[in-house]
Short mmCIF file of C-alpha atoms and ligand atoms in Angstrom, two decimals:
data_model
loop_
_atom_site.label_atom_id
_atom_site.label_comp_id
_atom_site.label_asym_id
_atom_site.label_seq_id
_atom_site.Cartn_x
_atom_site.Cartn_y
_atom_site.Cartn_z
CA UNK A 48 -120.36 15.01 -20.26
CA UNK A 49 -117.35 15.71 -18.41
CA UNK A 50 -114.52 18.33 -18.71
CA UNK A 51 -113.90 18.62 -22.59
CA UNK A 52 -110.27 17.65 -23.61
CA UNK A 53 -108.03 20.50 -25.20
CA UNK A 54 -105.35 19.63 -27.57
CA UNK A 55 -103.69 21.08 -30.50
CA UNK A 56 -103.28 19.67 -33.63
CA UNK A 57 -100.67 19.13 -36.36
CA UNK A 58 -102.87 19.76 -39.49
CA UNK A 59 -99.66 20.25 -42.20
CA UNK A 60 -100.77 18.61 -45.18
CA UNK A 61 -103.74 16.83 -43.43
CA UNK A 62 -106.64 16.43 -45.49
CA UNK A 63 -109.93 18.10 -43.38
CA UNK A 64 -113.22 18.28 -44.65
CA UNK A 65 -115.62 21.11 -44.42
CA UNK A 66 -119.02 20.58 -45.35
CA UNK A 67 -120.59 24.07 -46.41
CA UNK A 68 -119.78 27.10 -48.22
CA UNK A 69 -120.62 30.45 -46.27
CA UNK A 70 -119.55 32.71 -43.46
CA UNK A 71 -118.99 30.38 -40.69
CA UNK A 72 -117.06 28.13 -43.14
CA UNK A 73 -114.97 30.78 -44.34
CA UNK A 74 -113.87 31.43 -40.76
CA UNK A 75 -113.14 27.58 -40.04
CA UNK A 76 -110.88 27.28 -43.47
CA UNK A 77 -109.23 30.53 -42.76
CA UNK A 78 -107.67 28.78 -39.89
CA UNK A 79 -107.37 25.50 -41.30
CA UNK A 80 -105.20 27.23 -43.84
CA UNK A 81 -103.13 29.03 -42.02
CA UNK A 82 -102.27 25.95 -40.25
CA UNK A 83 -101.49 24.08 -43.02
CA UNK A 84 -104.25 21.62 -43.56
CA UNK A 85 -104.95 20.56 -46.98
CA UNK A 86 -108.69 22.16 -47.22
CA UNK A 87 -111.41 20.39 -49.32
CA UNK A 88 -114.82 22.37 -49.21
CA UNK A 89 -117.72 21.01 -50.39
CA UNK A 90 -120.56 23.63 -51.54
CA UNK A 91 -122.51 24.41 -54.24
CA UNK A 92 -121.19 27.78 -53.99
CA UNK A 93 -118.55 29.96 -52.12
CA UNK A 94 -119.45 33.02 -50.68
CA UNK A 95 -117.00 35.47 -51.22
CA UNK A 96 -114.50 35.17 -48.29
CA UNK A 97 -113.77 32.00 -49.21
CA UNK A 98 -113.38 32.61 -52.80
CA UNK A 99 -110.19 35.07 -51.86
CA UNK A 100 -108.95 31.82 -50.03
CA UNK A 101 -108.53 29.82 -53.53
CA UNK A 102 -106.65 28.08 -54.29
CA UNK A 103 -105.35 27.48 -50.64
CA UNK A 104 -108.65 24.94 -50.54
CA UNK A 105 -109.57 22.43 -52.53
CA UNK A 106 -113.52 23.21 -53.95
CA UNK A 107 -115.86 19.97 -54.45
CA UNK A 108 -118.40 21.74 -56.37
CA UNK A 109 -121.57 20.17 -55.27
CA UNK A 110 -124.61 19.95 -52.77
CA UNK A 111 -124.25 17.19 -50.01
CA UNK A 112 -126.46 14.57 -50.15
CA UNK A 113 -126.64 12.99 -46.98
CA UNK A 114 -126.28 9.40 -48.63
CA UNK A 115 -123.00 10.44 -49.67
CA UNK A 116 -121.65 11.44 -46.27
CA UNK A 117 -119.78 8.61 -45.78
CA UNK A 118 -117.56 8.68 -48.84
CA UNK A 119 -117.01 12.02 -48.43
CA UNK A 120 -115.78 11.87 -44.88
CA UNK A 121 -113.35 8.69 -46.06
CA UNK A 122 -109.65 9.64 -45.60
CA UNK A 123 -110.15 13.07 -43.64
CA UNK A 124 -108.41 13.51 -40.35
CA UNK A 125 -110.98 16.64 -39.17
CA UNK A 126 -114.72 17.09 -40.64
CA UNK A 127 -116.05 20.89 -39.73
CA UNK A 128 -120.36 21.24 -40.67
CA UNK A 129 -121.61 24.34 -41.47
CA UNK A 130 -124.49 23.95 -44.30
CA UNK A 131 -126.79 25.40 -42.26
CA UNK A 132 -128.87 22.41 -43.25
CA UNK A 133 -129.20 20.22 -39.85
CA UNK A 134 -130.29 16.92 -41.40
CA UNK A 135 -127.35 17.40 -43.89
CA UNK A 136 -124.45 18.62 -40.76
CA UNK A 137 -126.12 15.69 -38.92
CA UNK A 138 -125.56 13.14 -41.65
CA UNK A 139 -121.78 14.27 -42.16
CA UNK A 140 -121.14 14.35 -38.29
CA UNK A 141 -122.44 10.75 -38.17
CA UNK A 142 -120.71 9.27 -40.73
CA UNK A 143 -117.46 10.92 -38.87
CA UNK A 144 -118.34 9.07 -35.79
CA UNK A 145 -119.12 5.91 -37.11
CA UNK A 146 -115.33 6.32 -38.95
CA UNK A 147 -114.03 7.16 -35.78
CA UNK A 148 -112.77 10.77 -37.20
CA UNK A 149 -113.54 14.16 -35.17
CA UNK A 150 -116.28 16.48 -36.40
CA UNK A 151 -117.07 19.92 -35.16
CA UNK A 152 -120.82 20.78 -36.14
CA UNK A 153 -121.64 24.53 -36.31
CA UNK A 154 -125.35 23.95 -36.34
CA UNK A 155 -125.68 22.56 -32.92
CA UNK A 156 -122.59 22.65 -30.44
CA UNK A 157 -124.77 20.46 -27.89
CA UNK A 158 -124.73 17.75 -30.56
CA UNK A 159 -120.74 18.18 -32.16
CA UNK A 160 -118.26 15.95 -30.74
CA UNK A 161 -115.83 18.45 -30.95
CA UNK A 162 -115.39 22.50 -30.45
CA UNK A 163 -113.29 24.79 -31.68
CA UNK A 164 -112.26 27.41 -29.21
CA UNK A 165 -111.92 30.97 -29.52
CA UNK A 166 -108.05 32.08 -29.89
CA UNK A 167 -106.13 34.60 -29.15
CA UNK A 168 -102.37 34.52 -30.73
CA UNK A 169 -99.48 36.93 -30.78
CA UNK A 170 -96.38 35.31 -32.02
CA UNK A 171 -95.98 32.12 -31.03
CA UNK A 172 -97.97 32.56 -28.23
CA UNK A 173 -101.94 31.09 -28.56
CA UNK A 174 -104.57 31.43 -26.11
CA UNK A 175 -107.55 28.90 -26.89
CA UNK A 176 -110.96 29.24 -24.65
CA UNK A 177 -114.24 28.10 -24.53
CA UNK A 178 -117.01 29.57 -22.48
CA UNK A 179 -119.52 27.18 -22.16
CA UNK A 180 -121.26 27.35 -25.46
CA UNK A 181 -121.63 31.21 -25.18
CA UNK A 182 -120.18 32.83 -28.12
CA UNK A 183 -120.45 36.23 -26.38
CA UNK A 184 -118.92 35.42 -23.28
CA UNK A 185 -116.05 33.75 -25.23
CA UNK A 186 -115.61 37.07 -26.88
CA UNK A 187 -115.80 39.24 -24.03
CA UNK A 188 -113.07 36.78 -22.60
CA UNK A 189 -111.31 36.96 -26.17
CA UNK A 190 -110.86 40.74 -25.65
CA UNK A 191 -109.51 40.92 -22.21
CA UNK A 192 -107.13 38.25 -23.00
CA UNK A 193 -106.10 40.00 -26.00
CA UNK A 194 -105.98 43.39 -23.81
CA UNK A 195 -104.03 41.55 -20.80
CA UNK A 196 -101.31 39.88 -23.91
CA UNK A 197 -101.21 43.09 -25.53
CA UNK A 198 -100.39 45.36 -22.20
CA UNK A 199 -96.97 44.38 -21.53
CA UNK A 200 -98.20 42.42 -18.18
CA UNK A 201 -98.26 39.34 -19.58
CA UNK A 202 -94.80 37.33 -18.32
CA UNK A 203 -94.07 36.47 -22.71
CA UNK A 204 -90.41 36.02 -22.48
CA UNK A 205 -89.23 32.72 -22.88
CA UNK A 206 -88.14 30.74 -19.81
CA UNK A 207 -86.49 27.74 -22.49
CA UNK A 208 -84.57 29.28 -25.22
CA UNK A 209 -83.76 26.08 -26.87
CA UNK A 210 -82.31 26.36 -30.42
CA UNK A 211 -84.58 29.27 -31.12
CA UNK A 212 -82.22 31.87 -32.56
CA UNK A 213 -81.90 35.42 -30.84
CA UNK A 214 -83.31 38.57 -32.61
CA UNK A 215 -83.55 42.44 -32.29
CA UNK A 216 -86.55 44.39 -32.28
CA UNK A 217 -85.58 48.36 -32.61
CA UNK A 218 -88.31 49.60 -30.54
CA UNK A 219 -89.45 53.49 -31.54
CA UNK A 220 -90.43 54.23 -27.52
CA UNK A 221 -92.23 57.58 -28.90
CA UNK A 222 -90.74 60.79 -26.79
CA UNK A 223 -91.05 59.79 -23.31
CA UNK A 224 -94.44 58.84 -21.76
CA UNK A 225 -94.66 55.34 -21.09
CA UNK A 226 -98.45 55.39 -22.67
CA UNK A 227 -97.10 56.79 -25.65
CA UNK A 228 -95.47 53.11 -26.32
CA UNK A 229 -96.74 51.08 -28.79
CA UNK A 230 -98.98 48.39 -27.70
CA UNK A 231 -96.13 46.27 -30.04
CA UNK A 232 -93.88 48.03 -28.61
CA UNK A 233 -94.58 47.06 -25.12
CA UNK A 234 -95.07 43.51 -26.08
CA UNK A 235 -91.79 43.47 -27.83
CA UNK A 236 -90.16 44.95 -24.20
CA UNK A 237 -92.03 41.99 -22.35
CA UNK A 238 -90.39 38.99 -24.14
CA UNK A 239 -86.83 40.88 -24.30
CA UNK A 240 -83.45 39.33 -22.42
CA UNK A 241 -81.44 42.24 -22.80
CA UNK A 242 -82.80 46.11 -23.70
CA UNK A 243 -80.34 48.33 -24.54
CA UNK A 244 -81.64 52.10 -23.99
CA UNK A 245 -81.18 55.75 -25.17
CA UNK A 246 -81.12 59.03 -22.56
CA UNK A 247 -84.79 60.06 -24.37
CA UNK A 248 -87.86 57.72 -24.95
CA UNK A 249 -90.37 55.96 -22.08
CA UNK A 250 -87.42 55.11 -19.46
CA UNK A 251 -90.30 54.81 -17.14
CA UNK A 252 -91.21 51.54 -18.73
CA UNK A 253 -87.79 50.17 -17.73
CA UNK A 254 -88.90 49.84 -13.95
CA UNK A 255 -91.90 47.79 -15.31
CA UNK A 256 -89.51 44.46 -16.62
CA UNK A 257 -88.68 41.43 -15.01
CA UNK A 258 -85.84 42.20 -12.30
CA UNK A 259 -83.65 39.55 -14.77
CA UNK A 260 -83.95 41.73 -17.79
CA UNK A 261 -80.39 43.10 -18.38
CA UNK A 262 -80.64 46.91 -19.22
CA UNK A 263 -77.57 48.23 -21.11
CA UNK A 264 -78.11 52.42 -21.35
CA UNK A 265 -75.98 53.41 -24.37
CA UNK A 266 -77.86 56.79 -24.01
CA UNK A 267 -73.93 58.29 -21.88
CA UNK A 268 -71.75 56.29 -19.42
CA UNK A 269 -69.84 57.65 -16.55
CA UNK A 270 -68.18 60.29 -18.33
CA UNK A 271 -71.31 61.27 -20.00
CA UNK A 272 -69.85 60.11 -23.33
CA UNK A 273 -72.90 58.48 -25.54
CA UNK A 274 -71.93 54.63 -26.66
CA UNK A 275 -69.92 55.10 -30.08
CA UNK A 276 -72.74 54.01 -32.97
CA UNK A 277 -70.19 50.69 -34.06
CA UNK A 278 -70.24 49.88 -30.03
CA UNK A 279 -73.90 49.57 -29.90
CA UNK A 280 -74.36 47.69 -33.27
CA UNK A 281 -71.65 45.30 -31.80
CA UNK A 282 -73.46 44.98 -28.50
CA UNK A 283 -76.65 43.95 -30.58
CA UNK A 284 -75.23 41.41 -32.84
CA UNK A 285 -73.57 39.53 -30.50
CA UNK A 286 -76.53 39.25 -27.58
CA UNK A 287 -78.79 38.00 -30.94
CA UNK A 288 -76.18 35.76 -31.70
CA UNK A 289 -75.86 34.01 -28.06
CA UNK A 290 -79.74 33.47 -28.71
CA UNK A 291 -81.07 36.39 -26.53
CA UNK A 292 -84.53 38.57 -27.99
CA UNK A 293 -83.17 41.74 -27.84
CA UNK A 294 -84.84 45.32 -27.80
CA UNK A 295 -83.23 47.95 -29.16
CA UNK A 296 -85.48 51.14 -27.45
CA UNK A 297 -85.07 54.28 -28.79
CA UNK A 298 -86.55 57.89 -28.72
CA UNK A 299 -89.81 58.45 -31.19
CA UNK A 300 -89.69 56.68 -34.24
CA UNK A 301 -86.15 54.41 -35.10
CA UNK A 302 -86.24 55.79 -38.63
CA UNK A 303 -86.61 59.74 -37.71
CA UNK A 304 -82.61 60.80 -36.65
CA UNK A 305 -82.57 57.93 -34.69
CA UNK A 306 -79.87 55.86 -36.71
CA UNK A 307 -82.46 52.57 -37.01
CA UNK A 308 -81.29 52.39 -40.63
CA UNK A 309 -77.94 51.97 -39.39
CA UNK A 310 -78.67 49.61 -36.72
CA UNK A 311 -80.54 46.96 -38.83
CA UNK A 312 -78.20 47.15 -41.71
CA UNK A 313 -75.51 45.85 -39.24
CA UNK A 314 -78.12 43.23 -38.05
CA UNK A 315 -79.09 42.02 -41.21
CA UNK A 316 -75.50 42.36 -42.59
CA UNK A 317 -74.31 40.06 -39.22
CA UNK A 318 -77.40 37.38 -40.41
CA UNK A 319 -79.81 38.14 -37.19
CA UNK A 320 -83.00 38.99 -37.50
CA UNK A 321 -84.74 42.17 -37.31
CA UNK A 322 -87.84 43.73 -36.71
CA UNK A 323 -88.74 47.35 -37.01
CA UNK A 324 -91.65 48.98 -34.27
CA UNK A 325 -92.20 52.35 -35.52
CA UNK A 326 -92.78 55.10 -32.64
CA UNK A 327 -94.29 58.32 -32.08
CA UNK A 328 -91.72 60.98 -33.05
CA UNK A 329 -91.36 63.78 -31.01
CA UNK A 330 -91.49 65.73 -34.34
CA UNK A 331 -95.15 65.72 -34.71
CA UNK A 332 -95.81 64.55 -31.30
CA UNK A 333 -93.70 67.22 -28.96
CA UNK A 334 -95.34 70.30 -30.44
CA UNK A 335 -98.77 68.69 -30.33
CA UNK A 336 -97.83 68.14 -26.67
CA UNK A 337 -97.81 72.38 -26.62
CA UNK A 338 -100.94 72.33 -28.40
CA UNK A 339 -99.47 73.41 -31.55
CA UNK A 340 -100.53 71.26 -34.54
CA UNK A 341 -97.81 70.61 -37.20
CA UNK A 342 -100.55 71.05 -39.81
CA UNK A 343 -103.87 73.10 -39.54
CA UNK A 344 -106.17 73.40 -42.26
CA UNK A 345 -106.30 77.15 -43.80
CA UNK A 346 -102.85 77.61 -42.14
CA UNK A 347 -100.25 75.15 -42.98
CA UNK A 348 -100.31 72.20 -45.62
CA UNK A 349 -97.00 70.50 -44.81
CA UNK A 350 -94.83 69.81 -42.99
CA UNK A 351 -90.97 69.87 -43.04
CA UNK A 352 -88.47 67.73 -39.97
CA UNK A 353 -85.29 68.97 -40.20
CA UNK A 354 -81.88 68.11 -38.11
CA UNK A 355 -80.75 71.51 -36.01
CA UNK A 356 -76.91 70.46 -36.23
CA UNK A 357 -77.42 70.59 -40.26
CA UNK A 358 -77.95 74.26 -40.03
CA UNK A 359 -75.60 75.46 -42.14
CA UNK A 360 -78.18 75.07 -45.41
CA UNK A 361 -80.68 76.80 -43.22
CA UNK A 362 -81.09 79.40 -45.98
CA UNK A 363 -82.20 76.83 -48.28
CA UNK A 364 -85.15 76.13 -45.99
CA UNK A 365 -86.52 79.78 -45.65
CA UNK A 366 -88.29 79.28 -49.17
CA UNK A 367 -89.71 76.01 -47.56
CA UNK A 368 -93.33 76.62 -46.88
CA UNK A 369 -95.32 75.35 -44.42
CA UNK A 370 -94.00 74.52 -41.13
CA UNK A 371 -90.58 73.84 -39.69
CA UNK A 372 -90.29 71.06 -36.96
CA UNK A 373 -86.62 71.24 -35.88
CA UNK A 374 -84.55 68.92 -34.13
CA UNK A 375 -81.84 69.12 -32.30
CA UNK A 376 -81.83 72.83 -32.42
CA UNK A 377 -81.36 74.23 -29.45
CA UNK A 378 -77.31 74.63 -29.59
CA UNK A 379 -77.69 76.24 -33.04
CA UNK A 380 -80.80 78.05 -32.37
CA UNK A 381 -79.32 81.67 -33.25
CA UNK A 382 -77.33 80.51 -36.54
CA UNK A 383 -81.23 78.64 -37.63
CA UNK A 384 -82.90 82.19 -36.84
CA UNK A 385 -80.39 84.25 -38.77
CA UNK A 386 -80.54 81.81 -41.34
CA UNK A 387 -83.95 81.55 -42.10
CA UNK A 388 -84.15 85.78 -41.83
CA UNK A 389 -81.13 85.80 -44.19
CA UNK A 390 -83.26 82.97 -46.46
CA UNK A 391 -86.31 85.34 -46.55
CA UNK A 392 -88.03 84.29 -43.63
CA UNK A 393 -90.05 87.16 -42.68
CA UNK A 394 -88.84 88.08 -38.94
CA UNK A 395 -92.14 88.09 -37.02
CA UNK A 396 -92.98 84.40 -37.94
CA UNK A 397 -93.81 82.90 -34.64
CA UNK A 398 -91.51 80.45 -32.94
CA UNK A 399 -92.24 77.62 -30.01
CA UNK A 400 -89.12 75.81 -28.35
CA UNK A 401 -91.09 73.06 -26.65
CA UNK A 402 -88.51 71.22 -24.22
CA UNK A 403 -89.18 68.11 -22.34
CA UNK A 404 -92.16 67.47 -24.01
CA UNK A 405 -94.92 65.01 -22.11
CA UNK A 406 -93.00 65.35 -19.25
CA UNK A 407 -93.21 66.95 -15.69
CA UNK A 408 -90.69 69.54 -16.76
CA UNK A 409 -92.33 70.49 -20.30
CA UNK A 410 -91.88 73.91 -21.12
CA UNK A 411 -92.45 75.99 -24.16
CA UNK A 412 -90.77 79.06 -24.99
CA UNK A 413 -92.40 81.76 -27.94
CA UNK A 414 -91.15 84.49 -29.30
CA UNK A 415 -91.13 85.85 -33.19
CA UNK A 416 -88.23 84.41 -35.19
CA UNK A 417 -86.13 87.94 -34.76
CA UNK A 418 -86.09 87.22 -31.00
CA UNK A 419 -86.37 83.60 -30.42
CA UNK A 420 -82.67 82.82 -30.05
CA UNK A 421 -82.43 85.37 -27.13
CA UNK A 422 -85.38 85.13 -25.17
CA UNK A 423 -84.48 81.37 -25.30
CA UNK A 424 -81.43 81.84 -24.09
CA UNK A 425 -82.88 84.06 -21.37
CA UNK A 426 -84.96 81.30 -20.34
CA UNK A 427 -82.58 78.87 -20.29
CA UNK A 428 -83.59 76.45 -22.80
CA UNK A 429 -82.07 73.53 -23.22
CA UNK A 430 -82.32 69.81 -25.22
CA UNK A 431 -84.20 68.10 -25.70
CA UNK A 432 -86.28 70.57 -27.18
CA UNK A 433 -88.57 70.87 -30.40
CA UNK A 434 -88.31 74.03 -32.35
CA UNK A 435 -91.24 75.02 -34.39
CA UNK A 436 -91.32 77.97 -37.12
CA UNK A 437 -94.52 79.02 -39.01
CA UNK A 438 -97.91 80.25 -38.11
CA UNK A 439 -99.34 77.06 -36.52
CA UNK A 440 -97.83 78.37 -33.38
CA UNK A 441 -100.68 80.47 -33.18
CA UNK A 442 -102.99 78.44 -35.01
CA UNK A 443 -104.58 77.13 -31.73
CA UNK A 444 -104.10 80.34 -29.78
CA UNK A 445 -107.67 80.96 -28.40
CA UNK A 446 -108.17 77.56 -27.49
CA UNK A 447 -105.65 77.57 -25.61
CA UNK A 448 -101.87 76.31 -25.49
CA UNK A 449 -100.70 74.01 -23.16
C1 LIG B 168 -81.50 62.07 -31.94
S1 LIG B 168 -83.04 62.86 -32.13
C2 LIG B 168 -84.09 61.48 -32.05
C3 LIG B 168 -85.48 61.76 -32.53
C4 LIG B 168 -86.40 60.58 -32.35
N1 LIG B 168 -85.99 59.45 -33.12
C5 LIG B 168 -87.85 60.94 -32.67
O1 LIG B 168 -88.43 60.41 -33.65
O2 LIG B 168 -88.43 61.70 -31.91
C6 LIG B 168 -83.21 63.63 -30.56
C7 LIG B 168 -84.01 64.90 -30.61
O3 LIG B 168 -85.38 64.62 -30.62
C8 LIG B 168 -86.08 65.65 -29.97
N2 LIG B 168 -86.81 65.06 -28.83
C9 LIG B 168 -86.97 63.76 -28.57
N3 LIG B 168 -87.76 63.57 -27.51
C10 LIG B 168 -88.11 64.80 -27.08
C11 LIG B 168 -88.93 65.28 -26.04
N4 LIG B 168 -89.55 64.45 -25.19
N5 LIG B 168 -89.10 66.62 -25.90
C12 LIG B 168 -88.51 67.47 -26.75
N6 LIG B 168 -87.71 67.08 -27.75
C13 LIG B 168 -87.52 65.75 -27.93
C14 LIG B 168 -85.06 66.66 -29.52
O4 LIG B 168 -84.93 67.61 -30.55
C15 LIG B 168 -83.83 65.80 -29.44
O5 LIG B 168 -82.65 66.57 -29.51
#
């Protein structure tokens, strides 16, 4: 035989017939599904994954006898075998061939006159491979192509834009680390036109994209003035609507102080489309980064994120149990201690002001809660910085903080 011959097929509202009811069939008609083919199985019985896919299929209830084959194969545009039954798969595939329709045979690949290969997809992207009739080597080859589309090194963005219309994916970059990016999140980055930036997340990663990706930092201009909030949502709309993929890429998660609610609203509201990559928040992630955990069994059950400029109903959150993770904080650091004292907060509850966190220049600064604000000021502190109240500061003590 020579070189088999790829291609891809149009199966929307095609009528393919797969002979057999089990595993290997279930896989076939999960595909054949989801690309639209009108499915009729023919089995005595389903096994159970294919079961969940009725009524997608159509289910001939009945054994195959191979006498039948050729009425059964009349009118399909595909035949798949798997009845685990060779003189059955064998009568099917030849009553295909002798009707000139393709039929791949899951008993005996050396025999089929047709293969399906493995695939790898991500968006409208779809890697198909064979290996030679080794399913294991296919797999291994499955995995590092899904590892190579997955790490942000595959060249995904579109060369022909065609009619295709733009979108905006806000991008949570997690708090600065460039491994700390989602593996969707680094896709996302690798099929973007334009990324528009903030002063904290995984800049790093910005050095990584093709030299042609425009970078727009709305993180502070010239005068060190951040981008007004209506500025950037403008800036987004219109590169969607000139047909660009757009990332928005933010600090830690979009949703956690990072105004993503705001910037899809305006999205949606302008008609584009949006997608949401949630991040690693510095939150939970900065203080873990000091070796403090947020939550530590026998020490502290919850959790509570709170904005540092909002400190004015710090009081409130003294009778908060649990630990504090506050943002923002370090401006208002000595109004947040004297509020939480003033709240009830007893005064030797340990404090960490973890700045820079997975950075070079991470630093974290203790002290009790009566002291915090000046031997933080003492040592200079300064945003970004993570300030955490409650005992887990010490939770991890002997083991060790970073
Ligand atoms: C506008 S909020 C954005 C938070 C972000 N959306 C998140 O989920 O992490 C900015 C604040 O996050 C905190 N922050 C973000 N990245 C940080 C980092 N690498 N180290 C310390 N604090 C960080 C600081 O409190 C900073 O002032």
């Amino acid at each position: 035989m020579q070189h088999p011959y790829p291609l891809h097929l149009d199966l929307t509202g095609r009528r393919v017939l797969v002979v057999g009811g089990g595993p290997v069939a279930a896989r076939r008609v999960r595909e054949l599904v989801a690309a639209g083919a009108a499915v009729e199985v023919v089995a005595p019985a389903l096994c159970e994954d294919l079961r969940d896919l009725l009524p997608s299929l159509t289910w001939l209830e009945h054994d195959v006898r191979p006498a039948e084959a050729p009425d059964l194969v009349a009118g399909a545009w595909l035949v798949h075998t798997a009845t685990g039954d060779p003189a059955v798969d064998a009568a099917v595939a030849a009553a295909a061939e002798a009707r000139a329709t393709w039929c791949v045979r899951a008993d005996a690949a050396e025999l089929s006159a047709a293969w399906t290969p493995v695939t790898v997809r991500r968006g409208d992207v779809t890697l198909s491979l064979t290996a030679g009739g080794d399913p294991r080597r296919a797999r291994a080859l499955k995995e590092a192509g899904s590892r190579w589309l997955d790490s942000g090194a595959a060249p995904l963005r579109r060369r022909r834009t065609g009619d295709r219309p733009g979108r905006v994916v806000l991008v949570g970059g997690g708090p600065g680390a460039v491994d700390l990016l989602t593996l969707r999140g680094r896709r996302a980055l690798a099929e973007a036109d334009l990324v528009v930036t903030d002063r904290l997340g995984p800049r790093g990663v910005l050095a990584e994209l093709d030299p042609d990706v425009e970078v727009v930092d709305v993180g502070k201009t010239a005068g060190n003035h951040p981008v007004p909030q209506d500025e950037i949502n403008r800036i987004l709309v219109e590169a969607a609507r000139s047909g660009r993929q757009v990332v928005r890429l933010k600090g830690g998660d979009p949703y956690v102080f990072g105004r993503g609610g705001e910037e899809l609203l305006a999205c949606r509201a302008a008609g584009i489309e949006v997608e949401v990559v949630p991040g690693v928040t510095s939150a939970f992630s900065v203080p873990a980064a000091a070796g403090i955990p947020v939550t530590h069994r026998g020490v502290s059950r919850s959790v509570t994120v709170v904005d540092g400029h909002e400190a004015t109903d710090v009081v409130r959150l003294a009778g908060v149990g649990g630990t504090l993770s506050i943002l923002m904080g370090v401006s208002m650091l000595p109004e947040i201690a004297a509020g939480l004292i003033a709240g009830g907060k007893d005064p030797a509850t340990p404090v960490a002001v973890v700045e820079k966190g997975w950075t070079p220049e991470q630093r974290t600064t203790t002290a009790p809660l009566a002291d915090i604000a000046r031997v933080a000021a003492e040592a200079g502190v300064r945003a970004p910085a993570v300030v955490v109240v409650g005992e887990v500061v010490e939770a991890l003590h002997e083991g060790g903080r970073a």
